[in-house]
Tab-separated table of C-alpha atoms in Angstrom:
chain	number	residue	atom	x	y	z
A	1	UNK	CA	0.000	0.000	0.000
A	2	UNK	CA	1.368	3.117	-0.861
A	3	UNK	CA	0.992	6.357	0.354
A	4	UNK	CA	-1.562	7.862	-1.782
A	5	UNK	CA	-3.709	4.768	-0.853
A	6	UNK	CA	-3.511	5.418	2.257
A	7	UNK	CA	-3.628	9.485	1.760
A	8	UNK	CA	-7.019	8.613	0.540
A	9	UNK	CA	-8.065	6.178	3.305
A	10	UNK	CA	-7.571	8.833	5.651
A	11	UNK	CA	-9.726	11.135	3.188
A	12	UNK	CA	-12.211	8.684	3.287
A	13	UNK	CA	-12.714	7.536	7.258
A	14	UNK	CA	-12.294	11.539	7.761
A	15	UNK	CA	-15.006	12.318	5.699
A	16	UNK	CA	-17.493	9.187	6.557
A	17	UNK	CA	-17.396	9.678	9.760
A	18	UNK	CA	-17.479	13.434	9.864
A	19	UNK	CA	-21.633	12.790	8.384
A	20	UNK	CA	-22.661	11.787	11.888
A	21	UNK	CA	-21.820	14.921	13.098
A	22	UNK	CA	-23.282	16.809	10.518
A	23	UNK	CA	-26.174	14.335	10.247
A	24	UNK	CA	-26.975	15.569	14.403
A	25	UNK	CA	-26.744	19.501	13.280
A	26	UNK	CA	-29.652	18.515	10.778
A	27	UNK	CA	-32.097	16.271	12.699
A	28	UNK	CA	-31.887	19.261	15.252
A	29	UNK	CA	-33.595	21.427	13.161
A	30	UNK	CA	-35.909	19.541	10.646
A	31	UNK	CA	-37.491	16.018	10.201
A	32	UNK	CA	-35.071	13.370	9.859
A	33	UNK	CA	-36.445	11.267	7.265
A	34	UNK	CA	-37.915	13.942	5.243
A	35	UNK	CA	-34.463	15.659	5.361
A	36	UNK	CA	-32.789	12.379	4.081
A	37	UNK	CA	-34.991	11.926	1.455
A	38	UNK	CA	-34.592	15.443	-0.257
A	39	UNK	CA	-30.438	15.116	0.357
A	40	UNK	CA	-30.753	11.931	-1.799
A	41	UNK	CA	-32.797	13.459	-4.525
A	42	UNK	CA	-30.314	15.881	-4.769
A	43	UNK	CA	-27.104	13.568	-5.080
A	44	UNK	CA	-29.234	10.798	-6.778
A	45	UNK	CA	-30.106	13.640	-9.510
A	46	UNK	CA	-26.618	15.062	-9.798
A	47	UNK	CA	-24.969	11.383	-9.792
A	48	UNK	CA	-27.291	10.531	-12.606
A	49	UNK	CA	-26.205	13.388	-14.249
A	50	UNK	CA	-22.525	13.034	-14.174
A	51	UNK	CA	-23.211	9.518	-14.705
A	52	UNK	CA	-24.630	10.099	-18.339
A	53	UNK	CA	-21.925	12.899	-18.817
A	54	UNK	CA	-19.319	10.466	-18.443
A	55	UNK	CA	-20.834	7.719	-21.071
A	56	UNK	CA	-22.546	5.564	-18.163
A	57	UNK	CA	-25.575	3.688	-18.768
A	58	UNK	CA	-28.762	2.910	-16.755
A	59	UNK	CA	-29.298	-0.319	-18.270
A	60	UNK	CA	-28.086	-2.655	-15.695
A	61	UNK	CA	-27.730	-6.354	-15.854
A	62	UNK	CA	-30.772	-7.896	-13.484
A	63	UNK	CA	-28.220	-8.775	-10.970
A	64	UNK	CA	-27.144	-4.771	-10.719
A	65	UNK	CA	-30.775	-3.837	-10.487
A	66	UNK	CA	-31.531	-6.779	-7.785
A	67	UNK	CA	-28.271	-5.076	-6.045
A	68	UNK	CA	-29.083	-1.423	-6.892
A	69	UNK	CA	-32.975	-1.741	-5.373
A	70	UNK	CA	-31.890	-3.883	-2.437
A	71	UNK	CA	-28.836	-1.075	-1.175
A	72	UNK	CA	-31.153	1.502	-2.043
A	73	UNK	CA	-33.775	0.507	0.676
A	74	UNK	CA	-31.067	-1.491	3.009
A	75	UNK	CA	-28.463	1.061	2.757
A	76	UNK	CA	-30.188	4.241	2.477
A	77	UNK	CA	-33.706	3.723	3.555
A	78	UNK	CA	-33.290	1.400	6.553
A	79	UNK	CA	-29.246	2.491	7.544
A	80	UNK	CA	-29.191	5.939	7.386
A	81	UNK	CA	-32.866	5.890	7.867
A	82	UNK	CA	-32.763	4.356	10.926
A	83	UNK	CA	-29.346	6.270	12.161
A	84	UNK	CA	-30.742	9.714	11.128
A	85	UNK	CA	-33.785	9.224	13.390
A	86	UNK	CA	-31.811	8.195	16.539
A	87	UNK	CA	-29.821	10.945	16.224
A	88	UNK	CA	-32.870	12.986	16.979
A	89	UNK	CA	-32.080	11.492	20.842
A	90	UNK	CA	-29.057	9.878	21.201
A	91	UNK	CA	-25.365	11.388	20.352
A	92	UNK	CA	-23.636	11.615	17.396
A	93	UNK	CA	-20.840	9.710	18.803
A	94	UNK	CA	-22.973	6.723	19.804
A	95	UNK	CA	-24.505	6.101	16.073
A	96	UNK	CA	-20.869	6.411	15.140
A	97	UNK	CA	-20.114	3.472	17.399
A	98	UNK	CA	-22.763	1.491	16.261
A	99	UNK	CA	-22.329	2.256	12.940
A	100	UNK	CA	-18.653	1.079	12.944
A	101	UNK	CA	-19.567	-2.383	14.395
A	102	UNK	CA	-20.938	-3.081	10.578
A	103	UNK	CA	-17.899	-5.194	9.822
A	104	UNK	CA	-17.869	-6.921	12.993
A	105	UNK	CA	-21.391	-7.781	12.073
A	106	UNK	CA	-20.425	-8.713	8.694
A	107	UNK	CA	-17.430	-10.695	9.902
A	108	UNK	CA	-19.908	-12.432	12.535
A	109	UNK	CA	-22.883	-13.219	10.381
A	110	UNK	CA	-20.745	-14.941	7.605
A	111	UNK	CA	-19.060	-16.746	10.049
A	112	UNK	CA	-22.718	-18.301	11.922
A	113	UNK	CA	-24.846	-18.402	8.827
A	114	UNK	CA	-23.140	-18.717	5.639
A	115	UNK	CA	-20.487	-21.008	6.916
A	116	UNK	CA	-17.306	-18.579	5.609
A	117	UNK	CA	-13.692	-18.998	7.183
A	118	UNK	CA	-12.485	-17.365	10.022
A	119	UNK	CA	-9.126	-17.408	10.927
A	120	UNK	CA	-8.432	-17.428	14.708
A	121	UNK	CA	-6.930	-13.288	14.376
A	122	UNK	CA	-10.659	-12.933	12.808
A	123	UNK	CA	-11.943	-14.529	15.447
A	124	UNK	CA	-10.093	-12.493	18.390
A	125	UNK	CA	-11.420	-9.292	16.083
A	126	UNK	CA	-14.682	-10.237	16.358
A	127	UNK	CA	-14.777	-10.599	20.213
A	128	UNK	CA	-12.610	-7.605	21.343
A	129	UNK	CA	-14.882	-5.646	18.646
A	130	UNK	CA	-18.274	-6.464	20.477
A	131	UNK	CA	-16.513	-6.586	23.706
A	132	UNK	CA	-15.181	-2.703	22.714
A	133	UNK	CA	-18.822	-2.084	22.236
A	134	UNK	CA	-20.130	-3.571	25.303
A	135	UNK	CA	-17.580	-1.324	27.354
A	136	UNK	CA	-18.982	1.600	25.541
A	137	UNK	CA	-22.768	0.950	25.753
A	138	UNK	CA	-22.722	-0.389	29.608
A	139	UNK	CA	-21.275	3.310	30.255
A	140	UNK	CA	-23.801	5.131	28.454
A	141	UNK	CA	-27.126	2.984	29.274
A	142	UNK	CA	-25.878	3.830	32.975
A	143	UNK	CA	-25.287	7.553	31.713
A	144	UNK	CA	-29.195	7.711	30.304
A	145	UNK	CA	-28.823	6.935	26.730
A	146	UNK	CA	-32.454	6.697	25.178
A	147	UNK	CA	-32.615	2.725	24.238
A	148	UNK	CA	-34.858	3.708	21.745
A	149	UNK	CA	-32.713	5.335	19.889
A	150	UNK	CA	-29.801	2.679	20.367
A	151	UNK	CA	-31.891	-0.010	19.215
A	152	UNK	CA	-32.352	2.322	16.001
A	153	UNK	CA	-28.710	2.000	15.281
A	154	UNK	CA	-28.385	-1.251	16.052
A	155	UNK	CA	-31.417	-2.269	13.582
A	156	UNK	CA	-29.574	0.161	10.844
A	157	UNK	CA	-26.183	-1.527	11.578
A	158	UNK	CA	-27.539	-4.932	11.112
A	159	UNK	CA	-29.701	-3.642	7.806
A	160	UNK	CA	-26.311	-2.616	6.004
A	161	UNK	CA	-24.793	-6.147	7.312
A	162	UNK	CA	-27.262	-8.375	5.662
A	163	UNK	CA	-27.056	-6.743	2.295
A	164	UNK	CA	-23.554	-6.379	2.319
A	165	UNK	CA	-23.715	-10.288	2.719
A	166	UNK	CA	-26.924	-10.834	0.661
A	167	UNK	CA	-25.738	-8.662	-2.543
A	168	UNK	CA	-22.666	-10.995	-5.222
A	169	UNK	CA	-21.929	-10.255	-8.129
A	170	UNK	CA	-23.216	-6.551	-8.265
A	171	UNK	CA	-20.097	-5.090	-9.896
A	172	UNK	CA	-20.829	-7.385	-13.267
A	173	UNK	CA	-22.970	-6.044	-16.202
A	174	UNK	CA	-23.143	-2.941	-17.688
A	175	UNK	CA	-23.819	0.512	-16.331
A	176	UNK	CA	-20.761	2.008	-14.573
A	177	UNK	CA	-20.267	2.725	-10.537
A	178	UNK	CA	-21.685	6.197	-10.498
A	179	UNK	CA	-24.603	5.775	-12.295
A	180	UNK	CA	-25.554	2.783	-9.774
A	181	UNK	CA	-24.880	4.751	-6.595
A	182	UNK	CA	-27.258	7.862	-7.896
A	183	UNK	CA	-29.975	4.778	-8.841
A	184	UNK	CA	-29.648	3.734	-5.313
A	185	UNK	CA	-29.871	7.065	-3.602
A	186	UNK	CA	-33.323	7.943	-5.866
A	187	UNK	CA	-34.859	4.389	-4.614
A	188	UNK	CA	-33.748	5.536	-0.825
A	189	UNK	CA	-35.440	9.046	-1.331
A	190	UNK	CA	-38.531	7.151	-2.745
A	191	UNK	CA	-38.675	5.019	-0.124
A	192	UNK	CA	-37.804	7.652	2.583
A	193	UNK	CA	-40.169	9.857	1.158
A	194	UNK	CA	-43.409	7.748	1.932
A	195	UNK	CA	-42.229	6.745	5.275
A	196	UNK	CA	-41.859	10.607	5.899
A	197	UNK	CA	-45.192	11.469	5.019
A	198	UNK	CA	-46.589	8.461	7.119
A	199	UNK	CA	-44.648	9.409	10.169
A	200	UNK	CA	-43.592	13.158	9.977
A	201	UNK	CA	-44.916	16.892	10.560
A	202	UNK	CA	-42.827	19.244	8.671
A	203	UNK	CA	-41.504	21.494	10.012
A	204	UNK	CA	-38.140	23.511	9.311
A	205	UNK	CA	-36.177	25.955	11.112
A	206	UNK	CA	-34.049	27.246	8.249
A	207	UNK	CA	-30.916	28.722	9.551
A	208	UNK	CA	-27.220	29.462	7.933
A	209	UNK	CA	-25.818	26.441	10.126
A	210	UNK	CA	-29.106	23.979	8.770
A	211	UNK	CA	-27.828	25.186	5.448
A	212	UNK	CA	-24.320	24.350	5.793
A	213	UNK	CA	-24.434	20.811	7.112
A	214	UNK	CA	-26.886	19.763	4.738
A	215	UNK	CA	-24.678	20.830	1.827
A	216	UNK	CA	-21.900	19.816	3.648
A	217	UNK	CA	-23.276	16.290	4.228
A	218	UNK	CA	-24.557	16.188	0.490
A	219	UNK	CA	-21.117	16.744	-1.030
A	220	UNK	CA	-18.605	15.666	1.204
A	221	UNK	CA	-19.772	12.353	3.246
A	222	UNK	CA	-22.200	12.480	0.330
A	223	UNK	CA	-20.513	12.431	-3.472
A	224	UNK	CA	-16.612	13.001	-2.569
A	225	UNK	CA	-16.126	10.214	0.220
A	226	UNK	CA	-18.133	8.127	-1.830
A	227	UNK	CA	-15.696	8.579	-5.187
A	228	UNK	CA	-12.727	8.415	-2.577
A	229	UNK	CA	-13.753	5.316	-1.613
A	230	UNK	CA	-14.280	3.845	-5.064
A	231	UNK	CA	-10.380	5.490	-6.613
A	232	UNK	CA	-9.622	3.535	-3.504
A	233	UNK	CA	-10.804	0.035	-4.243
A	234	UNK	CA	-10.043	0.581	-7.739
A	235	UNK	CA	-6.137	0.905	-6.386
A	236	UNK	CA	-5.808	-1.149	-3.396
A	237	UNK	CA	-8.681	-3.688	-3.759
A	238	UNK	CA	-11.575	-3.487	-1.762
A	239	UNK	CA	-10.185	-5.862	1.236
A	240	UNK	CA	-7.261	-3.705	1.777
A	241	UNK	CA	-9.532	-0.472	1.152
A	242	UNK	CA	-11.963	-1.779	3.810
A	243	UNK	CA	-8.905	-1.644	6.236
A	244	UNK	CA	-9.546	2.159	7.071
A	245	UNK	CA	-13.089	0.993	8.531
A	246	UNK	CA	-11.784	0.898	11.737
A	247	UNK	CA	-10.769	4.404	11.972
A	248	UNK	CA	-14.476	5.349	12.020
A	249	UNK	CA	-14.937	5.130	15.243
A	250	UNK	CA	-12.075	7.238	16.205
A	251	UNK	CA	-12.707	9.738	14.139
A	252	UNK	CA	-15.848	9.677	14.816
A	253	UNK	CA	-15.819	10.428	18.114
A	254	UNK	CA	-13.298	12.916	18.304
A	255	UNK	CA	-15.226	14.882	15.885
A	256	UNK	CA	-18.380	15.011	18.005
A	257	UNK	CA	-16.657	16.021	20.361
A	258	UNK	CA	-14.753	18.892	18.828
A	259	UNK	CA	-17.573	20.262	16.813
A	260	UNK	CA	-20.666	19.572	18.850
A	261	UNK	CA	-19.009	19.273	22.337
A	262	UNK	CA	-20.137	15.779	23.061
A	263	UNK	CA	-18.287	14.631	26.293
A	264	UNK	CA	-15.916	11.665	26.955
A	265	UNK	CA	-14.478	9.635	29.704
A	266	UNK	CA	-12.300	6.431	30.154
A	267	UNK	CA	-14.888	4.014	28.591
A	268	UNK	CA	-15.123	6.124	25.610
A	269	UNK	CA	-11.734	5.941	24.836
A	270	UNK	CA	-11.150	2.390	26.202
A	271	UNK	CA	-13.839	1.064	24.218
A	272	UNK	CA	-13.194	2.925	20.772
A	273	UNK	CA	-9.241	1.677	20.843
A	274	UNK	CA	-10.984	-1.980	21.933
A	275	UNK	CA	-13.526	-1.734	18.547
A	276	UNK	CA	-10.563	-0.323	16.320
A	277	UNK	CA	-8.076	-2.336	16.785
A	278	UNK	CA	-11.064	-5.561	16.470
A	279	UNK	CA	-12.308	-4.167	13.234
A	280	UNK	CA	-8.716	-4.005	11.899
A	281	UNK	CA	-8.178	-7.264	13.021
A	282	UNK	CA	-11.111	-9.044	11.385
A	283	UNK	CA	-9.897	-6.985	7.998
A	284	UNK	CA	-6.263	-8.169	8.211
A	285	UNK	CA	-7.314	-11.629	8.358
A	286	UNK	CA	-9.636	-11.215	5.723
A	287	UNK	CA	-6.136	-10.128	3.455
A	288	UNK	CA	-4.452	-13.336	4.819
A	289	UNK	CA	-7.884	-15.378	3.498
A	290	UNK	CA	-7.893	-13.762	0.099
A	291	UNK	CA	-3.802	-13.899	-0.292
Protein backbone atom coordinates (compact mmCIF):
# COMPACT_ATOMS: atom_id res chain seq x y z
CA UNK A 1 0.00 0.00 0.00
CA UNK A 2 1.37 3.12 -0.86
CA UNK A 3 0.99 6.36 0.35
CA UNK A 4 -1.56 7.86 -1.78
CA UNK A 5 -3.71 4.77 -0.85
CA UNK A 6 -3.51 5.42 2.26
CA UNK A 7 -3.63 9.49 1.76
CA UNK A 8 -7.02 8.61 0.54
CA UNK A 9 -8.06 6.18 3.30
CA UNK A 10 -7.57 8.83 5.65
CA UNK A 11 -9.73 11.13 3.19
CA UNK A 12 -12.21 8.68 3.29
CA UNK A 13 -12.71 7.54 7.26
CA UNK A 14 -12.29 11.54 7.76
CA UNK A 15 -15.01 12.32 5.70
CA UNK A 16 -17.49 9.19 6.56
CA UNK A 17 -17.40 9.68 9.76
CA UNK A 18 -17.48 13.43 9.86
CA UNK A 19 -21.63 12.79 8.38
CA UNK A 20 -22.66 11.79 11.89
CA UNK A 21 -21.82 14.92 13.10
CA UNK A 22 -23.28 16.81 10.52
CA UNK A 23 -26.17 14.34 10.25
CA UNK A 24 -26.97 15.57 14.40
CA UNK A 25 -26.74 19.50 13.28
CA UNK A 26 -29.65 18.51 10.78
CA UNK A 27 -32.10 16.27 12.70
CA UNK A 28 -31.89 19.26 15.25
CA UNK A 29 -33.60 21.43 13.16
CA UNK A 30 -35.91 19.54 10.65
CA UNK A 31 -37.49 16.02 10.20
CA UNK A 32 -35.07 13.37 9.86
CA UNK A 33 -36.45 11.27 7.26
CA UNK A 34 -37.92 13.94 5.24
CA UNK A 35 -34.46 15.66 5.36
CA UNK A 36 -32.79 12.38 4.08
CA UNK A 37 -34.99 11.93 1.46
CA UNK A 38 -34.59 15.44 -0.26
CA UNK A 39 -30.44 15.12 0.36
CA UNK A 40 -30.75 11.93 -1.80
CA UNK A 41 -32.80 13.46 -4.53
CA UNK A 42 -30.31 15.88 -4.77
CA UNK A 43 -27.10 13.57 -5.08
CA UNK A 44 -29.23 10.80 -6.78
CA UNK A 45 -30.11 13.64 -9.51
CA UNK A 46 -26.62 15.06 -9.80
CA UNK A 47 -24.97 11.38 -9.79
CA UNK A 48 -27.29 10.53 -12.61
CA UNK A 49 -26.21 13.39 -14.25
CA UNK A 50 -22.52 13.03 -14.17
CA UNK A 51 -23.21 9.52 -14.70
CA UNK A 52 -24.63 10.10 -18.34
CA UNK A 53 -21.93 12.90 -18.82
CA UNK A 54 -19.32 10.47 -18.44
CA UNK A 55 -20.83 7.72 -21.07
CA UNK A 56 -22.55 5.56 -18.16
CA UNK A 57 -25.58 3.69 -18.77
CA UNK A 58 -28.76 2.91 -16.75
CA UNK A 59 -29.30 -0.32 -18.27
CA UNK A 60 -28.09 -2.66 -15.69
CA UNK A 61 -27.73 -6.35 -15.85
CA UNK A 62 -30.77 -7.90 -13.48
CA UNK A 63 -28.22 -8.77 -10.97
CA UNK A 64 -27.14 -4.77 -10.72
CA UNK A 65 -30.77 -3.84 -10.49
CA UNK A 66 -31.53 -6.78 -7.79
CA UNK A 67 -28.27 -5.08 -6.04
CA UNK A 68 -29.08 -1.42 -6.89
CA UNK A 69 -32.97 -1.74 -5.37
CA UNK A 70 -31.89 -3.88 -2.44
CA UNK A 71 -28.84 -1.07 -1.18
CA UNK A 72 -31.15 1.50 -2.04
CA UNK A 73 -33.78 0.51 0.68
CA UNK A 74 -31.07 -1.49 3.01
CA UNK A 75 -28.46 1.06 2.76
CA UNK A 76 -30.19 4.24 2.48
CA UNK A 77 -33.71 3.72 3.56
CA UNK A 78 -33.29 1.40 6.55
CA UNK A 79 -29.25 2.49 7.54
CA UNK A 80 -29.19 5.94 7.39
CA UNK A 81 -32.87 5.89 7.87
CA UNK A 82 -32.76 4.36 10.93
CA UNK A 83 -29.35 6.27 12.16
CA UNK A 84 -30.74 9.71 11.13
CA UNK A 85 -33.78 9.22 13.39
CA UNK A 86 -31.81 8.19 16.54
CA UNK A 87 -29.82 10.95 16.22
CA UNK A 88 -32.87 12.99 16.98
CA UNK A 89 -32.08 11.49 20.84
CA UNK A 90 -29.06 9.88 21.20
CA UNK A 91 -25.36 11.39 20.35
CA UNK A 92 -23.64 11.62 17.40
CA UNK A 93 -20.84 9.71 18.80
CA UNK A 94 -22.97 6.72 19.80
CA UNK A 95 -24.50 6.10 16.07
CA UNK A 96 -20.87 6.41 15.14
CA UNK A 97 -20.11 3.47 17.40
CA UNK A 98 -22.76 1.49 16.26
CA UNK A 99 -22.33 2.26 12.94
CA UNK A 100 -18.65 1.08 12.94
CA UNK A 101 -19.57 -2.38 14.39
CA UNK A 102 -20.94 -3.08 10.58
CA UNK A 103 -17.90 -5.19 9.82
CA UNK A 104 -17.87 -6.92 12.99
CA UNK A 105 -21.39 -7.78 12.07
CA UNK A 106 -20.42 -8.71 8.69
CA UNK A 107 -17.43 -10.70 9.90
CA UNK A 108 -19.91 -12.43 12.53
CA UNK A 109 -22.88 -13.22 10.38
CA UNK A 110 -20.75 -14.94 7.60
CA UNK A 111 -19.06 -16.75 10.05
CA UNK A 112 -22.72 -18.30 11.92
CA UNK A 113 -24.85 -18.40 8.83
CA UNK A 114 -23.14 -18.72 5.64
CA UNK A 115 -20.49 -21.01 6.92
CA UNK A 116 -17.31 -18.58 5.61
CA UNK A 117 -13.69 -19.00 7.18
CA UNK A 118 -12.48 -17.36 10.02
CA UNK A 119 -9.13 -17.41 10.93
CA UNK A 120 -8.43 -17.43 14.71
CA UNK A 121 -6.93 -13.29 14.38
CA UNK A 122 -10.66 -12.93 12.81
CA UNK A 123 -11.94 -14.53 15.45
CA UNK A 124 -10.09 -12.49 18.39
CA UNK A 125 -11.42 -9.29 16.08
CA UNK A 126 -14.68 -10.24 16.36
CA UNK A 127 -14.78 -10.60 20.21
CA UNK A 128 -12.61 -7.61 21.34
CA UNK A 129 -14.88 -5.65 18.65
CA UNK A 130 -18.27 -6.46 20.48
CA UNK A 131 -16.51 -6.59 23.71
CA UNK A 132 -15.18 -2.70 22.71
CA UNK A 133 -18.82 -2.08 22.24
CA UNK A 134 -20.13 -3.57 25.30
CA UNK A 135 -17.58 -1.32 27.35
CA UNK A 136 -18.98 1.60 25.54
CA UNK A 137 -22.77 0.95 25.75
CA UNK A 138 -22.72 -0.39 29.61
CA UNK A 139 -21.28 3.31 30.26
CA UNK A 140 -23.80 5.13 28.45
CA UNK A 141 -27.13 2.98 29.27
CA UNK A 142 -25.88 3.83 32.97
CA UNK A 143 -25.29 7.55 31.71
CA UNK A 144 -29.19 7.71 30.30
CA UNK A 145 -28.82 6.94 26.73
CA UNK A 146 -32.45 6.70 25.18
CA UNK A 147 -32.61 2.73 24.24
CA UNK A 148 -34.86 3.71 21.75
CA UNK A 149 -32.71 5.34 19.89
CA UNK A 150 -29.80 2.68 20.37
CA UNK A 151 -31.89 -0.01 19.22
CA UNK A 152 -32.35 2.32 16.00
CA UNK A 153 -28.71 2.00 15.28
CA UNK A 154 -28.38 -1.25 16.05
CA UNK A 155 -31.42 -2.27 13.58
CA UNK A 156 -29.57 0.16 10.84
CA UNK A 157 -26.18 -1.53 11.58
CA UNK A 158 -27.54 -4.93 11.11
CA UNK A 159 -29.70 -3.64 7.81
CA UNK A 160 -26.31 -2.62 6.00
CA UNK A 161 -24.79 -6.15 7.31
CA UNK A 162 -27.26 -8.38 5.66
CA UNK A 163 -27.06 -6.74 2.30
CA UNK A 164 -23.55 -6.38 2.32
CA UNK A 165 -23.72 -10.29 2.72
CA UNK A 166 -26.92 -10.83 0.66
CA UNK A 167 -25.74 -8.66 -2.54
CA UNK A 168 -22.67 -11.00 -5.22
CA UNK A 169 -21.93 -10.25 -8.13
CA UNK A 170 -23.22 -6.55 -8.26
CA UNK A 171 -20.10 -5.09 -9.90
CA UNK A 172 -20.83 -7.39 -13.27
CA UNK A 173 -22.97 -6.04 -16.20
CA UNK A 174 -23.14 -2.94 -17.69
CA UNK A 175 -23.82 0.51 -16.33
CA UNK A 176 -20.76 2.01 -14.57
CA UNK A 177 -20.27 2.72 -10.54
CA UNK A 178 -21.69 6.20 -10.50
CA UNK A 179 -24.60 5.77 -12.29
CA UNK A 180 -25.55 2.78 -9.77
CA UNK A 181 -24.88 4.75 -6.60
CA UNK A 182 -27.26 7.86 -7.90
CA UNK A 183 -29.97 4.78 -8.84
CA UNK A 184 -29.65 3.73 -5.31
CA UNK A 185 -29.87 7.06 -3.60
CA UNK A 186 -33.32 7.94 -5.87
CA UNK A 187 -34.86 4.39 -4.61
CA UNK A 188 -33.75 5.54 -0.82
CA UNK A 189 -35.44 9.05 -1.33
CA UNK A 190 -38.53 7.15 -2.75
CA UNK A 191 -38.67 5.02 -0.12
CA UNK A 192 -37.80 7.65 2.58
CA UNK A 193 -40.17 9.86 1.16
CA UNK A 194 -43.41 7.75 1.93
CA UNK A 195 -42.23 6.74 5.28
CA UNK A 196 -41.86 10.61 5.90
CA UNK A 197 -45.19 11.47 5.02
CA UNK A 198 -46.59 8.46 7.12
CA UNK A 199 -44.65 9.41 10.17
CA UNK A 200 -43.59 13.16 9.98
CA UNK A 201 -44.92 16.89 10.56
CA UNK A 202 -42.83 19.24 8.67
CA UNK A 203 -41.50 21.49 10.01
CA UNK A 204 -38.14 23.51 9.31
CA UNK A 205 -36.18 25.95 11.11
CA UNK A 206 -34.05 27.25 8.25
CA UNK A 207 -30.92 28.72 9.55
CA UNK A 208 -27.22 29.46 7.93
CA UNK A 209 -25.82 26.44 10.13
CA UNK A 210 -29.11 23.98 8.77
CA UNK A 211 -27.83 25.19 5.45
CA UNK A 212 -24.32 24.35 5.79
CA UNK A 213 -24.43 20.81 7.11
CA UNK A 214 -26.89 19.76 4.74
CA UNK A 215 -24.68 20.83 1.83
CA UNK A 216 -21.90 19.82 3.65
CA UNK A 217 -23.28 16.29 4.23
CA UNK A 218 -24.56 16.19 0.49
CA UNK A 219 -21.12 16.74 -1.03
CA UNK A 220 -18.61 15.67 1.20
CA UNK A 221 -19.77 12.35 3.25
CA UNK A 222 -22.20 12.48 0.33
CA UNK A 223 -20.51 12.43 -3.47
CA UNK A 224 -16.61 13.00 -2.57
CA UNK A 225 -16.13 10.21 0.22
CA UNK A 226 -18.13 8.13 -1.83
CA UNK A 227 -15.70 8.58 -5.19
CA UNK A 228 -12.73 8.42 -2.58
CA UNK A 229 -13.75 5.32 -1.61
CA UNK A 230 -14.28 3.85 -5.06
CA UNK A 231 -10.38 5.49 -6.61
CA UNK A 232 -9.62 3.54 -3.50
CA UNK A 233 -10.80 0.03 -4.24
CA UNK A 234 -10.04 0.58 -7.74
CA UNK A 235 -6.14 0.90 -6.39
CA UNK A 236 -5.81 -1.15 -3.40
CA UNK A 237 -8.68 -3.69 -3.76
CA UNK A 238 -11.57 -3.49 -1.76
CA UNK A 239 -10.18 -5.86 1.24
CA UNK A 240 -7.26 -3.70 1.78
CA UNK A 241 -9.53 -0.47 1.15
CA UNK A 242 -11.96 -1.78 3.81
CA UNK A 243 -8.91 -1.64 6.24
CA UNK A 244 -9.55 2.16 7.07
CA UNK A 245 -13.09 0.99 8.53
CA UNK A 246 -11.78 0.90 11.74
CA UNK A 247 -10.77 4.40 11.97
CA UNK A 248 -14.48 5.35 12.02
CA UNK A 249 -14.94 5.13 15.24
CA UNK A 250 -12.08 7.24 16.21
CA UNK A 251 -12.71 9.74 14.14
CA UNK A 252 -15.85 9.68 14.82
CA UNK A 253 -15.82 10.43 18.11
CA UNK A 254 -13.30 12.92 18.30
CA UNK A 255 -15.23 14.88 15.89
CA UNK A 256 -18.38 15.01 18.01
CA UNK A 257 -16.66 16.02 20.36
CA UNK A 258 -14.75 18.89 18.83
CA UNK A 259 -17.57 20.26 16.81
CA UNK A 260 -20.67 19.57 18.85
CA UNK A 261 -19.01 19.27 22.34
CA UNK A 262 -20.14 15.78 23.06
CA UNK A 263 -18.29 14.63 26.29
CA UNK A 264 -15.92 11.67 26.95
CA UNK A 265 -14.48 9.64 29.70
CA UNK A 266 -12.30 6.43 30.15
CA UNK A 267 -14.89 4.01 28.59
CA UNK A 268 -15.12 6.12 25.61
CA UNK A 269 -11.73 5.94 24.84
CA UNK A 270 -11.15 2.39 26.20
CA UNK A 271 -13.84 1.06 24.22
CA UNK A 272 -13.19 2.93 20.77
CA UNK A 273 -9.24 1.68 20.84
CA UNK A 274 -10.98 -1.98 21.93
CA UNK A 275 -13.53 -1.73 18.55
CA UNK A 276 -10.56 -0.32 16.32
CA UNK A 277 -8.08 -2.34 16.78
CA UNK A 278 -11.06 -5.56 16.47
CA UNK A 279 -12.31 -4.17 13.23
CA UNK A 280 -8.72 -4.01 11.90
CA UNK A 281 -8.18 -7.26 13.02
CA UNK A 282 -11.11 -9.04 11.39
CA UNK A 283 -9.90 -6.99 8.00
CA UNK A 284 -6.26 -8.17 8.21
CA UNK A 285 -7.31 -11.63 8.36
CA UNK A 286 -9.64 -11.22 5.72
CA UNK A 287 -6.14 -10.13 3.45
CA UNK A 288 -4.45 -13.34 4.82
CA UNK A 289 -7.88 -15.38 3.50
CA UNK A 290 -7.89 -13.76 0.10
CA UNK A 291 -3.80 -13.90 -0.29
Amino acid sequence: MDLRAIGMGLAFALMWSSAFTSTHIIVAQAPPLASLSFRFLISGVLGIVLALALGQSWRLSRAQWRATILFGICQNALYLGFNWVAMTTVAASVAAIIASTMPLIVGALGWIVFRERLSPLGLFGLIAGFAGVAIIMGARLQGGVDPHGLMLCVFGALALAVATLTVRGASSGGGGVLMVVGLQMLIGAAVLAVASGLAETISVDVTPKLATAFIYTILVPGLAATWIWFQLVGRIGAVRAATFHFLTPVFGVAIAAVVLGESLDWHDALGVAVIAGGILAVQLSKQKVVR
